């Protein structure tokens, strides 16, 4: 059995970069330092959610974490799909999506997995 921690960190990160979010979380149980790397989570965020307002402001937020952002975006999508208004409220309260019509439109347009019925319900209000 090979231990990933025996690899140089850059090679270990390269291996982990091929994992999906669920597998990366599982890998963090064994290779915590490598699997918690912000570069990996930043890439997963941008692939999974092509747009959110937080991408424009993250550098100004102390102790910002793309891993936490990923979890919150995932929670927001689940919340939105059961109640659009609660989902948008969650996104705005967590400063993930601003109350800017252009940002809302971009989020709706490019975010995969949003329930079309909930999108319509929100947009018709």
Tab-separated table of N, CA and C in Angstrom:
chain	number	residue	atom	x	y	z
A	1	UNK	N	0.858	-1.181	0.000
A	1	UNK	CA	0.000	0.000	0.000
A	1	UNK	C	0.893	1.228	0.000
A	2	UNK	N	0.482	2.182	-0.822
A	2	UNK	CA	1.253	3.416	-0.961
A	2	UNK	C	0.565	4.529	-0.185
A	3	UNK	N	1.340	5.289	0.556
A	3	UNK	CA	0.812	6.414	1.323
A	3	UNK	C	1.039	7.701	0.527
A	4	UNK	N	-0.051	8.415	0.230
A	4	UNK	CA	0.026	9.647	-0.557
A	4	UNK	C	0.923	10.690	0.104
A	5	UNK	N	1.030	10.651	1.431
A	5	UNK	CA	1.866	11.633	2.117
A	5	UNK	C	3.352	11.428	1.856
A	6	UNK	N	3.717	10.283	1.283
A	6	UNK	CA	5.122	10.044	0.942
A	6	UNK	C	5.519	10.749	-0.347
A	7	UNK	N	4.537	11.181	-1.112
A	7	UNK	CA	4.818	11.928	-2.343
A	7	UNK	C	5.181	13.363	-1.996
A	8	UNK	N	5.933	14.017	-2.858
A	8	UNK	CA	6.118	15.466	-2.689
A	8	UNK	C	4.737	16.143	-2.742
A	9	UNK	N	4.523	17.198	-1.977
A	9	UNK	CA	3.198	17.824	-1.907
A	9	UNK	C	2.597	18.179	-3.272
A	10	UNK	N	3.418	18.657	-4.199
A	10	UNK	CA	2.874	19.046	-5.506
A	10	UNK	C	2.320	17.845	-6.272
A	11	UNK	N	2.928	16.674	-6.109
A	11	UNK	CA	2.409	15.472	-6.760
A	11	UNK	C	1.142	14.966	-6.061
A	12	UNK	N	1.146	15.023	-4.735
A	12	UNK	CA	-0.052	14.641	-3.987
A	12	UNK	C	-1.238	15.512	-4.366
A	13	UNK	N	-1.016	16.815	-4.504
A	13	UNK	CA	-2.086	17.732	-4.917
A	13	UNK	C	-2.554	17.421	-6.332
A	14	UNK	N	-1.610	17.062	-7.198
A	14	UNK	CA	-1.980	16.713	-8.572
A	14	UNK	C	-2.900	15.492	-8.570
A	15	UNK	N	-2.598	14.497	-7.754
A	15	UNK	CA	-3.447	13.300	-7.657
A	15	UNK	C	-4.831	13.684	-7.139
A	16	UNK	N	-4.869	14.462	-6.066
A	16	UNK	CA	-6.154	14.850	-5.465
A	16	UNK	C	-6.987	15.740	-6.386
A	17	UNK	N	-6.339	16.450	-7.291
A	17	UNK	CA	-7.081	17.352	-8.173
A	17	UNK	C	-8.017	16.607	-9.126
A	18	UNK	N	-7.843	15.308	-9.260
A	18	UNK	CA	-8.711	14.520	-10.128
A	18	UNK	C	-9.962	14.003	-9.406
A	19	UNK	N	-10.059	14.243	-8.108
A	19	UNK	CA	-11.192	13.738	-7.339
A	19	UNK	C	-12.391	14.663	-7.420
A	20	UNK	N	-13.576	14.079	-7.333
A	20	UNK	CA	-14.783	14.898	-7.234
A	20	UNK	C	-14.912	15.352	-5.781
A	21	UNK	N	-15.818	16.274	-5.491
A	21	UNK	CA	-15.930	16.814	-4.129
A	21	UNK	C	-16.168	15.749	-3.053
A	22	UNK	N	-17.014	14.788	-3.315
A	22	UNK	CA	-17.291	13.747	-2.318
A	22	UNK	C	-16.038	12.944	-2.011
A	23	UNK	N	-15.328	12.530	-3.055
A	23	UNK	CA	-14.110	11.756	-2.845
A	23	UNK	C	-13.015	12.590	-2.176
A	24	UNK	N	-12.981	13.887	-2.487
A	24	UNK	CA	-11.989	14.751	-1.851
A	24	UNK	C	-12.271	14.867	-0.351
A	25	UNK	N	-13.545	14.957	0.011
A	25	UNK	CA	-13.878	14.974	1.442
A	25	UNK	C	-13.479	13.666	2.109
A	26	UNK	N	-13.720	12.563	1.446
A	26	UNK	CA	-13.307	11.269	2.000
A	26	UNK	C	-11.787	11.192	2.130
A	27	UNK	N	-11.090	11.697	1.133
A	27	UNK	CA	-9.625	11.688	1.176
A	27	UNK	C	-9.103	12.570	2.309
A	28	UNK	N	-9.856	13.598	2.672
A	28	UNK	CA	-9.398	14.486	3.741
A	28	UNK	C	-9.354	13.784	5.094
A	29	UNK	N	-10.066	12.676	5.224
A	29	UNK	CA	-9.992	11.889	6.464
A	29	UNK	C	-8.610	11.265	6.624
A	30	UNK	N	-7.959	10.969	5.513
A	30	UNK	CA	-6.661	10.311	5.545
A	30	UNK	C	-5.539	11.309	5.272
A	31	UNK	N	-5.712	12.134	4.279
A	31	UNK	CA	-4.693	13.098	3.869
A	31	UNK	C	-5.195	14.516	4.101
A	32	UNK	N	-5.477	14.828	5.333
A	32	UNK	CA	-6.124	16.086	5.706
A	32	UNK	C	-5.421	17.320	5.127
A	33	UNK	N	-4.123	17.440	5.356
A	33	UNK	CA	-3.415	18.646	4.908
A	33	UNK	C	-3.509	18.842	3.402
A	34	UNK	N	-3.330	17.761	2.663
A	34	UNK	CA	-3.384	17.882	1.198
A	34	UNK	C	-4.806	18.113	0.703
A	35	UNK	N	-5.773	17.379	1.248
A	35	UNK	CA	-7.150	17.470	0.753
A	35	UNK	C	-7.848	18.758	1.168
A	36	UNK	N	-7.291	19.486	2.104
A	36	UNK	CA	-7.889	20.752	2.525
A	36	UNK	C	-7.281	21.934	1.765
A	37	UNK	N	-6.471	21.644	0.787
A	37	UNK	CA	-5.792	22.693	0.031
A	37	UNK	C	-6.805	23.599	-0.665
A	38	UNK	N	-6.670	24.886	-0.449
A	38	UNK	CA	-7.604	25.870	-1.000
A	38	UNK	C	-7.589	25.930	-2.530
A	39	UNK	N	-6.451	25.646	-3.135
A	39	UNK	CA	-6.368	25.655	-4.606
A	39	UNK	C	-7.298	24.580	-5.182
A	40	UNK	N	-7.309	23.404	-4.563
A	40	UNK	CA	-8.211	22.343	-5.023
A	40	UNK	C	-9.671	22.779	-4.899
A	41	UNK	N	-10.032	23.333	-3.743
A	41	UNK	CA	-11.429	23.723	-3.517
A	41	UNK	C	-11.833	24.909	-4.385
A	42	UNK	N	-10.900	25.797	-4.655
A	42	UNK	CA	-11.207	26.925	-5.541
A	42	UNK	C	-11.575	26.403	-6.933
A	43	UNK	N	-10.802	25.455	-7.435
A	43	UNK	CA	-11.101	24.864	-8.741
A	43	UNK	C	-12.438	24.141	-8.749
A	44	UNK	N	-12.727	23.386	-7.683
A	44	UNK	CA	-14.016	22.683	-7.603
A	44	UNK	C	-15.182	23.663	-7.554
A	45	UNK	N	-15.015	24.754	-6.824
A	45	UNK	CA	-16.077	25.771	-6.773
A	45	UNK	C	-16.368	26.309	-8.168
A	46	UNK	N	-15.336	26.698	-8.858
A	46	UNK	CA	-15.528	27.329	-10.170
A	46	UNK	C	-16.067	26.360	-11.219
A	47	UNK	N	-15.721	25.086	-11.095
A	47	UNK	CA	-16.255	24.089	-12.022
A	47	UNK	C	-17.718	23.792	-11.698
A	48	UNK	N	-18.022	23.671	-10.418
A	48	UNK	CA	-19.380	23.308	-10.005
A	48	UNK	C	-20.357	24.475	-10.060
A	49	UNK	N	-19.867	25.679	-9.744
A	49	UNK	CA	-20.695	26.885	-9.768
A	49	UNK	C	-19.927	27.953	-10.535
A	50	UNK	N	-20.177	28.063	-11.837
A	50	UNK	CA	-19.400	28.999	-12.658
A	50	UNK	C	-19.509	30.466	-12.228
A	51	UNK	N	-20.598	30.821	-11.518
A	51	UNK	CA	-20.724	32.219	-11.096
A	51	UNK	C	-21.293	32.320	-9.689
A	52	UNK	N	-20.701	33.192	-8.920
A	52	UNK	CA	-21.288	33.689	-7.672
A	52	UNK	C	-20.563	34.992	-7.344
A	53	UNK	N	-21.231	35.885	-6.663
A	53	UNK	CA	-20.648	37.191	-6.338
A	53	UNK	C	-19.401	37.062	-5.473
A	54	UNK	N	-19.338	36.023	-4.661
A	54	UNK	CA	-18.189	35.837	-3.759
A	54	UNK	C	-16.874	35.709	-4.521
A	55	UNK	N	-16.910	35.285	-5.775
A	55	UNK	CA	-15.673	35.180	-6.550
A	55	UNK	C	-15.033	36.557	-6.750
A	56	UNK	N	-15.849	37.603	-6.706
A	56	UNK	CA	-15.323	38.955	-6.919
A	56	UNK	C	-14.844	39.605	-5.622
A	57	UNK	N	-15.248	39.061	-4.478
A	57	UNK	CA	-14.935	39.724	-3.210
A	57	UNK	C	-14.113	38.874	-2.248
A	58	UNK	N	-13.807	37.634	-2.581
A	58	UNK	CA	-13.185	36.721	-1.625
A	58	UNK	C	-11.869	37.227	-1.056
A	59	UNK	N	-11.122	37.978	-1.826
A	59	UNK	CA	-9.814	38.436	-1.355
A	59	UNK	C	-9.917	39.474	-0.241
A	60	UNK	N	-11.078	40.090	-0.095
A	60	UNK	CA	-11.260	41.107	0.946
A	60	UNK	C	-11.853	40.522	2.230
A	61	UNK	N	-12.184	39.239	2.214
A	61	UNK	CA	-12.809	38.601	3.380
A	61	UNK	C	-11.737	37.880	4.199
A	62	UNK	N	-11.559	38.284	5.464
A	62	UNK	CA	-10.553	37.601	6.293
A	62	UNK	C	-10.888	36.112	6.462
A	63	UNK	N	-9.882	35.284	6.401
A	63	UNK	CA	-10.022	33.832	6.603
A	63	UNK	C	-11.005	33.176	5.635
A	64	UNK	N	-11.120	33.717	4.422
A	64	UNK	CA	-12.020	33.134	3.419
A	64	UNK	C	-11.574	31.717	3.092
A	65	UNK	N	-12.542	30.828	2.895
A	65	UNK	CA	-12.234	29.439	2.561
A	65	UNK	C	-13.099	28.981	1.390
A	66	UNK	N	-12.453	28.522	0.317
A	66	UNK	CA	-13.210	27.979	-0.809
A	66	UNK	C	-13.877	26.655	-0.441
A	67	UNK	N	-13.307	25.921	0.495
A	67	UNK	CA	-13.941	24.688	0.953
A	67	UNK	C	-15.278	25.015	1.624
A	68	UNK	N	-15.288	26.031	2.470
A	68	UNK	CA	-16.538	26.457	3.122
A	68	UNK	C	-17.496	27.030	2.085
A	69	UNK	N	-16.981	27.810	1.136
A	69	UNK	CA	-17.837	28.343	0.073
A	69	UNK	C	-18.491	27.209	-0.701
A	70	UNK	N	-17.724	26.167	-1.011
A	70	UNK	CA	-18.275	25.021	-1.733
A	70	UNK	C	-19.443	24.415	-0.958
A	71	UNK	N	-19.248	24.188	0.333
A	71	UNK	CA	-20.310	23.614	1.166
A	71	UNK	C	-21.538	24.516	1.194
A	72	UNK	N	-21.317	25.808	1.294
A	72	UNK	CA	-22.450	26.754	1.340
A	72	UNK	C	-23.170	26.831	-0.002
A	73	UNK	N	-22.437	26.791	-1.088
A	73	UNK	CA	-23.077	26.783	-2.405
A	73	UNK	C	-23.909	25.512	-2.593
A	74	UNK	N	-23.388	24.409	-2.119
A	74	UNK	CA	-24.126	23.152	-2.215
A	74	UNK	C	-25.399	23.224	-1.368
A	75	UNK	N	-25.283	23.732	-0.153
A	75	UNK	CA	-26.448	23.902	0.721
A	75	UNK	C	-27.453	24.869	0.096
A	76	UNK	N	-26.960	25.927	-0.517
A	76	UNK	CA	-27.844	26.910	-1.152
A	76	UNK	C	-28.636	26.282	-2.294
A	77	UNK	N	-27.994	25.447	-3.086
A	77	UNK	CA	-28.698	24.799	-4.196
A	77	UNK	C	-29.796	23.877	-3.668
A	78	UNK	N	-29.489	23.111	-2.639
A	78	UNK	CA	-30.502	22.230	-2.040
A	78	UNK	C	-31.662	23.049	-1.469
A	79	UNK	N	-31.340	24.127	-0.791
A	79	UNK	CA	-32.368	24.995	-0.207
A	79	UNK	C	-33.201	25.638	-1.306
A	80	UNK	N	-32.540	26.156	-2.335
A	80	UNK	CA	-33.246	26.793	-3.452
A	80	UNK	C	-34.214	25.813	-4.099
A	81	UNK	N	-33.785	24.579	-4.282
A	81	UNK	CA	-34.624	23.602	-4.972
A	81	UNK	C	-35.860	23.207	-4.175
A	82	UNK	N	-35.861	23.472	-2.879
A	82	UNK	CA	-37.086	23.230	-2.107
A	82	UNK	C	-37.877	24.514	-1.918
A	83	UNK	N	-37.201	25.671	-1.888
A	83	UNK	CA	-37.876	26.968	-1.773
A	83	UNK	C	-36.939	28.045	-2.318
A	84	UNK	N	-37.260	28.564	-3.478
A	84	UNK	CA	-36.385	29.528	-4.154
A	84	UNK	C	-36.077	30.741	-3.287
A	85	UNK	N	-37.061	31.242	-2.588
A	85	UNK	CA	-36.869	32.447	-1.793
A	85	UNK	C	-35.930	32.202	-0.613
A	86	UNK	N	-36.053	31.041	0.002
A	86	UNK	CA	-35.146	30.678	1.090
A	86	UNK	C	-33.727	30.478	0.557
A	87	UNK	N	-33.603	29.890	-0.626
A	87	UNK	CA	-32.287	29.686	-1.228
A	87	UNK	C	-31.584	30.999	-1.523
A	88	UNK	N	-32.308	31.946	-2.104
A	88	UNK	CA	-31.718	33.258	-2.405
A	88	UNK	C	-31.384	33.990	-1.109
A	89	UNK	N	-32.265	33.897	-0.114
A	89	UNK	CA	-31.992	34.523	1.180
A	89	UNK	C	-30.704	33.951	1.781
A	90	UNK	N	-30.545	32.636	1.711
A	90	UNK	CA	-29.339	31.978	2.228
A	90	UNK	C	-28.090	32.493	1.497
A	91	UNK	N	-28.160	32.564	0.184
A	91	UNK	CA	-27.030	33.048	-0.609
A	91	UNK	C	-26.658	34.478	-0.234
A	92	UNK	N	-27.664	35.325	-0.053
A	92	UNK	CA	-27.389	36.727	0.252
A	92	UNK	C	-26.930	36.919	1.695
A	93	UNK	N	-27.518	36.194	2.629
A	93	UNK	CA	-27.091	36.306	4.029
A	93	UNK	C	-25.649	35.853	4.217
A	94	UNK	N	-25.216	34.889	3.442
A	94	UNK	CA	-23.847	34.381	3.532
A	94	UNK	C	-22.892	35.099	2.585
A	95	UNK	N	-23.361	36.189	1.989
A	95	UNK	CA	-22.563	37.030	1.089
A	95	UNK	C	-21.944	36.243	-0.060
A	96	UNK	N	-22.748	35.306	-0.570
A	96	UNK	CA	-22.330	34.494	-1.708
A	96	UNK	C	-22.858	35.097	-3.006
A	97	UNK	N	-24.028	35.705	-2.926
A	97	UNK	CA	-24.666	36.317	-4.090
A	97	UNK	C	-25.222	37.667	-3.674
A	98	UNK	N	-24.826	38.714	-4.394
A	98	UNK	CA	-25.315	40.049	-4.062
A	98	UNK	C	-26.728	40.240	-4.613
A	99	UNK	N	-27.385	41.259	-4.121
A	99	UNK	CA	-28.747	41.581	-4.563
A	99	UNK	C	-28.674	42.479	-5.798
A	100	UNK	N	-27.944	42.030	-6.775
A	100	UNK	CA	-27.719	42.760	-8.009
A	100	UNK	C	-28.427	41.976	-9.120
A	101	UNK	N	-29.320	42.617	-9.890
A	101	UNK	CA	-30.057	41.874	-10.928
A	101	UNK	C	-29.149	41.119	-11.904
A	102	UNK	N	-28.035	41.721	-12.265
A	102	UNK	CA	-27.102	41.049	-13.184
A	102	UNK	C	-26.522	39.795	-12.529
A	103	UNK	N	-26.153	39.884	-11.258
A	103	UNK	CA	-25.592	38.727	-10.553
A	103	UNK	C	-26.634	37.621	-10.407
A	104	UNK	N	-27.878	38.004	-10.086
A	104	UNK	CA	-28.950	37.001	-9.998
A	104	UNK	C	-29.154	36.311	-11.344
A	105	UNK	N	-29.182	37.102	-12.410
A	105	UNK	CA	-29.376	36.531	-13.746
A	105	UNK	C	-28.237	35.582	-14.112
A	106	UNK	N	-27.006	35.986	-13.814
A	106	UNK	CA	-25.854	35.121	-14.109
A	106	UNK	C	-25.938	33.828	-13.304
A	107	UNK	N	-26.272	33.936	-12.028
A	107	UNK	CA	-26.372	32.753	-11.177
A	107	UNK	C	-27.431	31.799	-11.729
A	108	UNK	N	-28.597	32.323	-12.068
A	108	UNK	CA	-29.668	31.481	-12.617
A	108	UNK	C	-29.263	30.855	-13.950
A	109	UNK	N	-28.563	31.612	-14.763
A	109	UNK	CA	-28.216	31.159	-16.107
A	109	UNK	C	-27.162	30.044	-16.113
A	110	UNK	N	-26.159	30.149	-15.233
A	110	UNK	CA	-25.032	29.218	-15.338
A	110	UNK	C	-24.963	28.151	-14.245
A	111	UNK	N	-25.783	28.261	-13.209
A	111	UNK	CA	-25.699	27.285	-12.117
A	111	UNK	C	-26.428	26.003	-12.492
A	112	UNK	N	-25.700	24.895	-12.535
A	112	UNK	CA	-26.349	23.624	-12.865
A	112	UNK	C	-27.161	23.105	-11.676
A	113	UNK	N	-28.225	22.374	-11.993
A	113	UNK	CA	-28.986	21.687	-10.955
A	113	UNK	C	-30.040	22.500	-10.246
A	114	UNK	N	-30.301	23.738	-10.695
A	114	UNK	CA	-31.370	24.518	-10.072
A	114	UNK	C	-32.719	24.068	-10.636
A	115	UNK	N	-33.678	23.870	-9.770
A	115	UNK	CA	-35.010	23.425	-10.164
A	115	UNK	C	-35.677	24.498	-11.027
A	116	UNK	N	-36.059	24.169	-12.275
A	116	UNK	CA	-36.669	25.169	-13.156
A	116	UNK	C	-37.999	25.705	-12.625
A	117	UNK	N	-38.743	24.881	-11.897
A	117	UNK	CA	-40.007	25.351	-11.317
A	117	UNK	C	-39.730	26.414	-10.257
A	118	UNK	N	-38.696	26.196	-9.449
A	118	UNK	CA	-38.350	27.182	-8.422
A	118	UNK	C	-37.777	28.463	-9.056
A	119	UNK	N	-37.017	28.310	-10.122
A	119	UNK	CA	-36.513	29.510	-10.826
A	119	UNK	C	-37.677	30.342	-11.325
A	120	UNK	N	-38.630	29.695	-11.988
A	120	UNK	CA	-39.795	30.391	-12.516
A	120	UNK	C	-40.586	31.047	-11.386
A	121	UNK	N	-40.776	30.322	-10.291
A	121	UNK	CA	-41.508	30.842	-9.138
A	121	UNK	C	-40.837	32.127	-8.619
A	122	UNK	N	-39.522	32.121	-8.521
A	122	UNK	CA	-38.807	33.293	-8.032
A	122	UNK	C	-38.918	34.454	-9.025
A	123	UNK	N	-38.702	34.157	-10.289
A	123	UNK	CA	-38.691	35.207	-11.308
A	123	UNK	C	-40.067	35.824	-11.560
A	124	UNK	N	-41.111	35.065	-11.308
A	124	UNK	CA	-42.479	35.583	-11.521
A	124	UNK	C	-42.964	36.444	-10.356
A	125	UNK	N	-42.229	36.438	-9.263
A	125	UNK	CA	-42.691	37.206	-8.097
A	125	UNK	C	-42.346	38.673	-8.229
